[in-house]
JSON list of C-alpha atoms in Angstrom, two decimals:
[
{"chain": "A", "resi": 1, "resn": "MET", "atom": "CA", "xyz": [8.63, 12.79, -18.68]},
{"chain": "A", "resi": 2, "resn": "SER", "atom": "CA", "xyz": [5.03, 11.61, -18.76]},
{"chain": "A", "resi": 3, "resn": "ILE", "atom": "CA", "xyz": [3.58, 11.27, -15.27]},
{"chain": "A", "resi": 4, "resn": "GLU", "atom": "CA", "xyz": [0.07, 10.13, -14.35]},
{"chain": "A", "resi": 5, "resn": "ARG", "atom": "CA", "xyz": [-1.58, 10.44, -10.94]},
{"chain": "A", "resi": 6, "resn": "ILE", "atom": "CA", "xyz": [-3.86, 7.62, -9.79]},
{"chain": "A", "resi": 7, "resn": "ASN", "atom": "CA", "xyz": [-6.72, 8.15, -7.34]},
{"chain": "A", "resi": 8, "resn": "PRO", "atom": "CA", "xyz": [-9.22, 5.26, -7.39]},
{"chain": "A", "resi": 9, "resn": "PRO", "atom": "CA", "xyz": [-12.74, 6.57, -6.68]},
{"chain": "A", "resi": 10, "resn": "ALA", "atom": "CA", "xyz": [-13.44, 3.65, -4.31]},
{"chain": "A", "resi": 11, "resn": "LEU", "atom": "CA", "xyz": [-10.75, 4.89, -1.90]},
{"chain": "A", "resi": 12, "resn": "TYR", "atom": "CA", "xyz": [-10.52, 8.00, 0.25]},
{"chain": "A", "resi": 13, "resn": "ASP", "atom": "CA", "xyz": [-9.62, 11.26, -1.51]},
{"chain": "A", "resi": 14, "resn": "GLY", "atom": "CA", "xyz": [-5.94, 11.98, -1.00]},
{"chain": "A", "resi": 15, "resn": "ALA", "atom": "CA", "xyz": [-6.14, 15.60, -2.21]},
{"chain": "A", "resi": 16, "resn": "PRO", "atom": "CA", "xyz": [-6.86, 17.12, 1.23]},
{"chain": "A", "resi": 17, "resn": "HIS", "atom": "CA", "xyz": [-3.67, 15.44, 2.43]},
{"chain": "A", "resi": 18, "resn": "GLY", "atom": "CA", "xyz": [-1.62, 16.57, -0.58]},
{"chain": "A", "resi": 19, "resn": "LEU", "atom": "CA", "xyz": [-1.22, 13.13, -2.13]},
{"chain": "A", "resi": 20, "resn": "SER", "atom": "CA", "xyz": [-2.22, 10.84, -4.93]},
{"chain": "A", "resi": 21, "resn": "HIS", "atom": "CA", "xyz": [-2.60, 7.15, -4.18]},
{"chain": "A", "resi": 22, "resn": "ALA", "atom": "CA", "xyz": [-0.05, 6.39, -6.89]},
{"chain": "A", "resi": 23, "resn": "THR", "atom": "CA", "xyz": [2.12, 8.03, -9.49]},
{"chain": "A", "resi": 24, "resn": "ILE", "atom": "CA", "xyz": [3.03, 6.33, -12.76]},
{"chain": "A", "resi": 25, "resn": "ASP", "atom": "CA", "xyz": [6.21, 7.26, -14.61]},
{"chain": "A", "resi": 26, "resn": "HIS", "atom": "CA", "xyz": [5.30, 6.23, -18.15]},
{"chain": "A", "resi": 27, "resn": "GLU", "atom": "CA", "xyz": [8.92, 6.46, -19.36]},
{"chain": "A", "resi": 28, "resn": "THR", "atom": "CA", "xyz": [10.10, 3.78, -16.94]},
{"chain": "A", "resi": 29, "resn": "GLY", "atom": "CA", "xyz": [6.79, 1.98, -16.42]},
{"chain": "A", "resi": 30, "resn": "LEU", "atom": "CA", "xyz": [7.21, 2.28, -12.65]},
{"chain": "A", "resi": 31, "resn": "VAL", "atom": "CA", "xyz": [4.30, 2.76, -10.27]},
{"chain": "A", "resi": 32, "resn": "PHE", "atom": "CA", "xyz": [4.98, 4.47, -6.95]},
{"chain": "A", "resi": 33, "resn": "VAL", "atom": "CA", "xyz": [2.19, 3.72, -4.46]},
{"chain": "A", "resi": 34, "resn": "SER", "atom": "CA", "xyz": [1.69, 6.04, -1.50]},
{"chain": "A", "resi": 35, "resn": "GLY", "atom": "CA", "xyz": [1.45, 4.45, 1.91]},
{"chain": "A", "resi": 36, "resn": "GLN", "atom": "CA", "xyz": [-1.87, 2.63, 2.12]},
{"chain": "A", "resi": 37, "resn": "VAL", "atom": "CA", "xyz": [-3.74, 2.49, 5.40]},
{"chain": "A", "resi": 38, "resn": "ASP", "atom": "CA", "xyz": [-7.02, 0.94, 6.53]},
{"chain": "A", "resi": 39, "resn": "TRP", "atom": "CA", "xyz": [-9.15, 4.06, 5.96]},
{"chain": "A", "resi": 40, "resn": "ASP", "atom": "CA", "xyz": [-12.65, 4.22, 4.56]},
{"chain": "A", "resi": 41, "resn": "ARG", "atom": "CA", "xyz": [-13.78, 7.05, 2.25]},
{"chain": "A", "resi": 42, "resn": "GLU", "atom": "CA", "xyz": [-14.39, 9.25, 5.31]},
{"chain": "A", "resi": 43, "resn": "TYR", "atom": "CA", "xyz": [-10.78, 8.87, 6.56]},
{"chain": "A", "resi": 44, "resn": "LYS", "atom": "CA", "xyz": [-11.88, 6.61, 9.40]},
{"chain": "A", "resi": 45, "resn": "VAL", "atom": "CA", "xyz": [-9.88, 3.55, 10.40]},
{"chain": "A", "resi": 46, "resn": "ARG", "atom": "CA", "xyz": [-12.06, 0.50, 9.66]},
{"chain": "A", "resi": 47, "resn": "HIS", "atom": "CA", "xyz": [-10.44, -1.98, 12.08]},
{"chain": "A", "resi": 48, "resn": "THR", "atom": "CA", "xyz": [-8.97, -1.60, 15.55]},
{"chain": "A", "resi": 49, "resn": "THR", "atom": "CA", "xyz": [-6.52, -4.52, 15.42]},
{"chain": "A", "resi": 50, "resn": "LEU", "atom": "CA", "xyz": [-3.18, -4.73, 13.64]},
{"chain": "A", "resi": 51, "resn": "ALA", "atom": "CA", "xyz": [-4.36, -7.81, 11.74]},
{"chain": "A", "resi": 52, "resn": "GLY", "atom": "CA", "xyz": [-7.55, -6.09, 10.57]},
{"chain": "A", "resi": 53, "resn": "GLN", "atom": "CA", "xyz": [-5.70, -2.95, 9.55]},
{"chain": "A", "resi": 54, "resn": "THR", "atom": "CA", "xyz": [-3.06, -4.95, 7.68]},
{"chain": "A", "resi": 55, "resn": "GLU", "atom": "CA", "xyz": [-5.84, -6.71, 5.73]},
{"chain": "A", "resi": 56, "resn": "GLY", "atom": "CA", "xyz": [-7.47, -3.37, 4.92]},
{"chain": "A", "resi": 57, "resn": "ALA", "atom": "CA", "xyz": [-4.21, -1.71, 3.88]},
{"chain": "A", "resi": 58, "resn": "ALA", "atom": "CA", "xyz": [-3.35, -4.71, 1.67]},
{"chain": "A", "resi": 59, "resn": "ARG", "atom": "CA", "xyz": [-6.78, -4.54, -0.01]},
{"chain": "A", "resi": 60, "resn": "ASN", "atom": "CA", "xyz": [-6.30, -0.81, -0.65]},
{"chain": "A", "resi": 61, "resn": "LEU", "atom": "CA", "xyz": [-2.83, -1.51, -2.08]},
{"chain": "A", "resi": 62, "resn": "ILE", "atom": "CA", "xyz": [-4.28, -4.09, -4.46]},
{"chain": "A", "resi": 63, "resn": "ALA", "atom": "CA", "xyz": [-6.99, -1.63, -5.57]},
{"chain": "A", "resi": 64, "resn": "VAL", "atom": "CA", "xyz": [-4.43, 1.10, -6.27]},
{"chain": "A", "resi": 65, "resn": "LEU", "atom": "CA", "xyz": [-2.19, -1.28, -8.21]},
{"chain": "A", "resi": 66, "resn": "ALA", "atom": "CA", "xyz": [-5.14, -2.40, -10.34]},
{"chain": "A", "resi": 67, "resn": "ALA", "atom": "CA", "xyz": [-6.12, 1.21, -11.06]},
{"chain": "A", "resi": 68, "resn": "ALA", "atom": "CA", "xyz": [-2.53, 1.87, -12.14]},
{"chain": "A", "resi": 69, "resn": "GLY", "atom": "CA", "xyz": [-2.45, -1.10, -14.53]},
{"chain": "A", "resi": 70, "resn": "SER", "atom": "CA", "xyz": [-0.33, -3.21, -12.22]},
{"chain": "A", "resi": 71, "resn": "SER", "atom": "CA", "xyz": [-0.78, -6.07, -9.77]},
{"chain": "A", "resi": 72, "resn": "VAL", "atom": "CA", "xyz": [0.81, -7.71, -6.74]},
{"chain": "A", "resi": 73, "resn": "GLU", "atom": "CA", "xyz": [2.88, -9.88, -9.09]},
{"chain": "A", "resi": 74, "resn": "GLN", "atom": "CA", "xyz": [4.52, -6.69, -10.39]},
{"chain": "A", "resi": 75, "resn": "ILE", "atom": "CA", "xyz": [5.60, -5.33, -6.97]},
{"chain": "A", "resi": 76, "resn": "LEU", "atom": "CA", "xyz": [9.33, -4.68, -6.84]},
{"chain": "A", "resi": 77, "resn": "GLN", "atom": "CA", "xyz": [9.58, -3.27, -3.33]},
{"chain": "A", "resi": 78, "resn": "LEU", "atom": "CA", "xyz": [7.39, -2.93, -0.25]},
{"chain": "A", "resi": 79, "resn": "ARG", "atom": "CA", "xyz": [7.86, -0.87, 2.87]},
{"chain": "A", "resi": 80, "resn": "VAL", "atom": "CA", "xyz": [5.66, -1.79, 5.81]},
{"chain": "A", "resi": 81, "resn": "TYR", "atom": "CA", "xyz": [5.49, 0.72, 8.64]},
{"chain": "A", "resi": 82, "resn": "VAL", "atom": "CA", "xyz": [4.12, -0.62, 11.92]},
{"chain": "A", "resi": 83, "resn": "ARG", "atom": "CA", "xyz": [3.51, 1.38, 15.06]},
{"chain": "A", "resi": 84, "resn": "GLY", "atom": "CA", "xyz": [5.87, 0.02, 17.69]},
{"chain": "A", "resi": 85, "resn": "GLU", "atom": "CA", "xyz": [8.72, -2.48, 17.59]},
{"chain": "A", "resi": 86, "resn": "ILE", "atom": "CA", "xyz": [8.54, -4.28, 14.23]},
{"chain": "A", "resi": 87, "resn": "GLY", "atom": "CA", "xyz": [9.89, -7.54, 15.63]},
{"chain": "A", "resi": 88, "resn": "GLU", "atom": "CA", "xyz": [6.95, -7.78, 18.03]},
{"chain": "A", "resi": 89, "resn": "HIS", "atom": "CA", "xyz": [4.46, -7.68, 15.14]},
{"chain": "A", "resi": 90, "resn": "LEU", "atom": "CA", "xyz": [5.99, -9.87, 12.42]},
{"chain": "A", "resi": 91, "resn": "GLU", "atom": "CA", "xyz": [3.93, -12.92, 13.43]},
{"chain": "A", "resi": 92, "resn": "THR", "atom": "CA", "xyz": [0.77, -10.88, 12.82]},
{"chain": "A", "resi": 93, "resn": "VAL", "atom": "CA", "xyz": [1.73, -8.93, 9.70]},
{"chain": "A", "resi": 94, "resn": "ALA", "atom": "CA", "xyz": [3.84, -11.42, 7.69]},
{"chain": "A", "resi": 95, "resn": "PRO", "atom": "CA", "xyz": [1.16, -14.13, 7.13]},
{"chain": "A", "resi": 96, "resn": "ILE", "atom": "CA", "xyz": [-1.33, -11.51, 5.95]},
{"chain": "A", "resi": 97, "resn": "LEU", "atom": "CA", "xyz": [1.16, -10.09, 3.46]},
{"chain": "A", "resi": 98, "resn": "VAL", "atom": "CA", "xyz": [2.00, -13.58, 2.19]},
{"chain": "A", "resi": 99, "resn": "ARG", "atom": "CA", "xyz": [-1.70, -14.37, 1.73]},
{"chain": "A", "resi": 100, "resn": "HIS", "atom": "CA", "xyz": [-2.34, -11.18, -0.26]},
{"chain": "A", "resi": 101, "resn": "LEU", "atom": "CA", "xyz": [0.93, -10.99, -2.19]},
{"chain": "A", "resi": 102, "resn": "GLY", "atom": "CA", "xyz": [1.76, -14.62, -2.89]},
{"chain": "A", "resi": 103, "resn": "LEU", "atom": "CA", "xyz": [4.78, -15.24, -5.11]},
{"chain": "A", "resi": 104, "resn": "PRO", "atom": "CA", "xyz": [7.12, -13.89, -6.31]},
{"chain": "A", "resi": 105, "resn": "ARG", "atom": "CA", "xyz": [8.14, -12.19, -3.12]},
{"chain": "A", "resi": 106, "resn": "PRO", "atom": "CA", "xyz": [9.23, -8.55, -3.52]},
{"chain": "A", "resi": 107, "resn": "ALA", "atom": "CA", "xyz": [12.05, -6.80, -1.71]},
{"chain": "A", "resi": 108, "resn": "LEU", "atom": "CA", "xyz": [10.54, -5.82, 1.65]},
{"chain": "A", "resi": 109, "resn": "THR", "atom": "CA", "xyz": [11.54, -3.61, 4.54]},
{"chain": "A", "resi": 110, "resn": "GLY", "atom": "CA", "xyz": [9.64, -3.55, 7.84]},
{"chain": "A", "resi": 111, "resn": "ILE", "atom": "CA", "xyz": [9.99, -0.38, 9.87]},
{"chain": "A", "resi": 112, "resn": "GLY", "atom": "CA", "xyz": [8.79, 0.27, 13.41]},
{"chain": "A", "resi": 113, "resn": "VAL", "atom": "CA", "xyz": [7.59, 3.84, 13.95]},
{"chain": "A", "resi": 114, "resn": "ALA", "atom": "CA", "xyz": [6.22, 5.98, 16.77]},
{"chain": "A", "resi": 115, "resn": "SER", "atom": "CA", "xyz": [3.20, 7.28, 14.83]},
{"chain": "A", "resi": 116, "resn": "LEU", "atom": "CA", "xyz": [1.43, 7.08, 11.47]},
{"chain": "A", "resi": 117, "resn": "ALA", "atom": "CA", "xyz": [-1.24, 8.98, 9.50]},
{"chain": "A", "resi": 118, "resn": "SER", "atom": "CA", "xyz": [-3.73, 9.16, 12.39]},
{"chain": "A", "resi": 119, "resn": "PRO", "atom": "CA", "xyz": [-3.68, 8.26, 16.09]},
{"chain": "A", "resi": 120, "resn": "ASP", "atom": "CA", "xyz": [-5.65, 5.05, 15.40]},
{"chain": "A", "resi": 121, "resn": "THR", "atom": "CA", "xyz": [-3.55, 3.90, 12.43]},
{"chain": "A", "resi": 122, "resn": "LEU", "atom": "CA", "xyz": [-1.31, 0.92, 13.25]},
{"chain": "A", "resi": 123, "resn": "VAL", "atom": "CA", "xyz": [0.15, -0.03, 9.85]},
{"chain": "A", "resi": 124, "resn": "GLU", "atom": "CA", "xyz": [0.93, 1.61, 6.51]},
{"chain": "A", "resi": 125, "resn": "ILE", "atom": "CA", "xyz": [2.14, -0.13, 3.34]},
{"chain": "A", "resi": 126, "resn": "GLU", "atom": "CA", "xyz": [3.87, 1.60, 0.42]},
{"chain": "A", "resi": 127, "resn": "ALA", "atom": "CA", "xyz": [5.12, 0.00, -2.77]},
{"chain": "A", "resi": 128, "resn": "VAL", "atom": "CA", "xyz": [7.04, 0.38, -5.98]},
{"chain": "A", "resi": 129, "resn": "ALA", "atom": "CA", "xyz": [5.79, -1.78, -8.83]},
{"chain": "A", "resi": 130, "resn": "LYS", "atom": "CA", "xyz": [6.01, -1.95, -12.59]},
{"chain": "A", "resi": 131, "resn": "ARG", "atom": "CA", "xyz": [3.10, -1.76, -14.95]},
{"chain": "A", "resi": 132, "resn": "ARG", "atom": "CA", "xyz": [1.95, -4.86, -16.75]},
{"chain": "A", "resi": 133, "resn": "ALA", "atom": "CA", "xyz": [3.10, -5.16, -20.33]},
{"chain": "A", "resi": 134, "resn": "PRO", "atom": "CA", "xyz": [0.46, -4.09, -22.88]},
{"chain": "A", "resi": 135, "resn": "ASN", "atom": "CA", "xyz": [-2.07, -6.81, -23.75]},
{"chain": "A", "resi": 136, "resn": "VAL", "atom": "CA", "xyz": [-1.36, -8.69, -20.51]}
]
């Protein structure tokens, strides 16, 4: 099996946390994106609001997909982890995801959790996508 690890230089270094931002399985063409949060290169949360952090995490997701030769149009599945009761935050998170992801809509699961990657992190987005066909 041919596996490639993706770590875009514009994002924080995942190595100290034991992760790559994405892993590509070249046999299947699948891209597995680690949970993306609203961190800068220094591991600091950029925004204090759920809306701001969702925007930042979505931008990081898009950057990782591009570095892996994929795009939002190729997303097969998303998992969105939100601190707290997920139903209380859908009105904030859903429109931001729609704006960044557009159509077609992937399979999506929203999960409310007690904590995330850091005490200030409010949302984390992970994805499974496929790579674009060659010459696309």
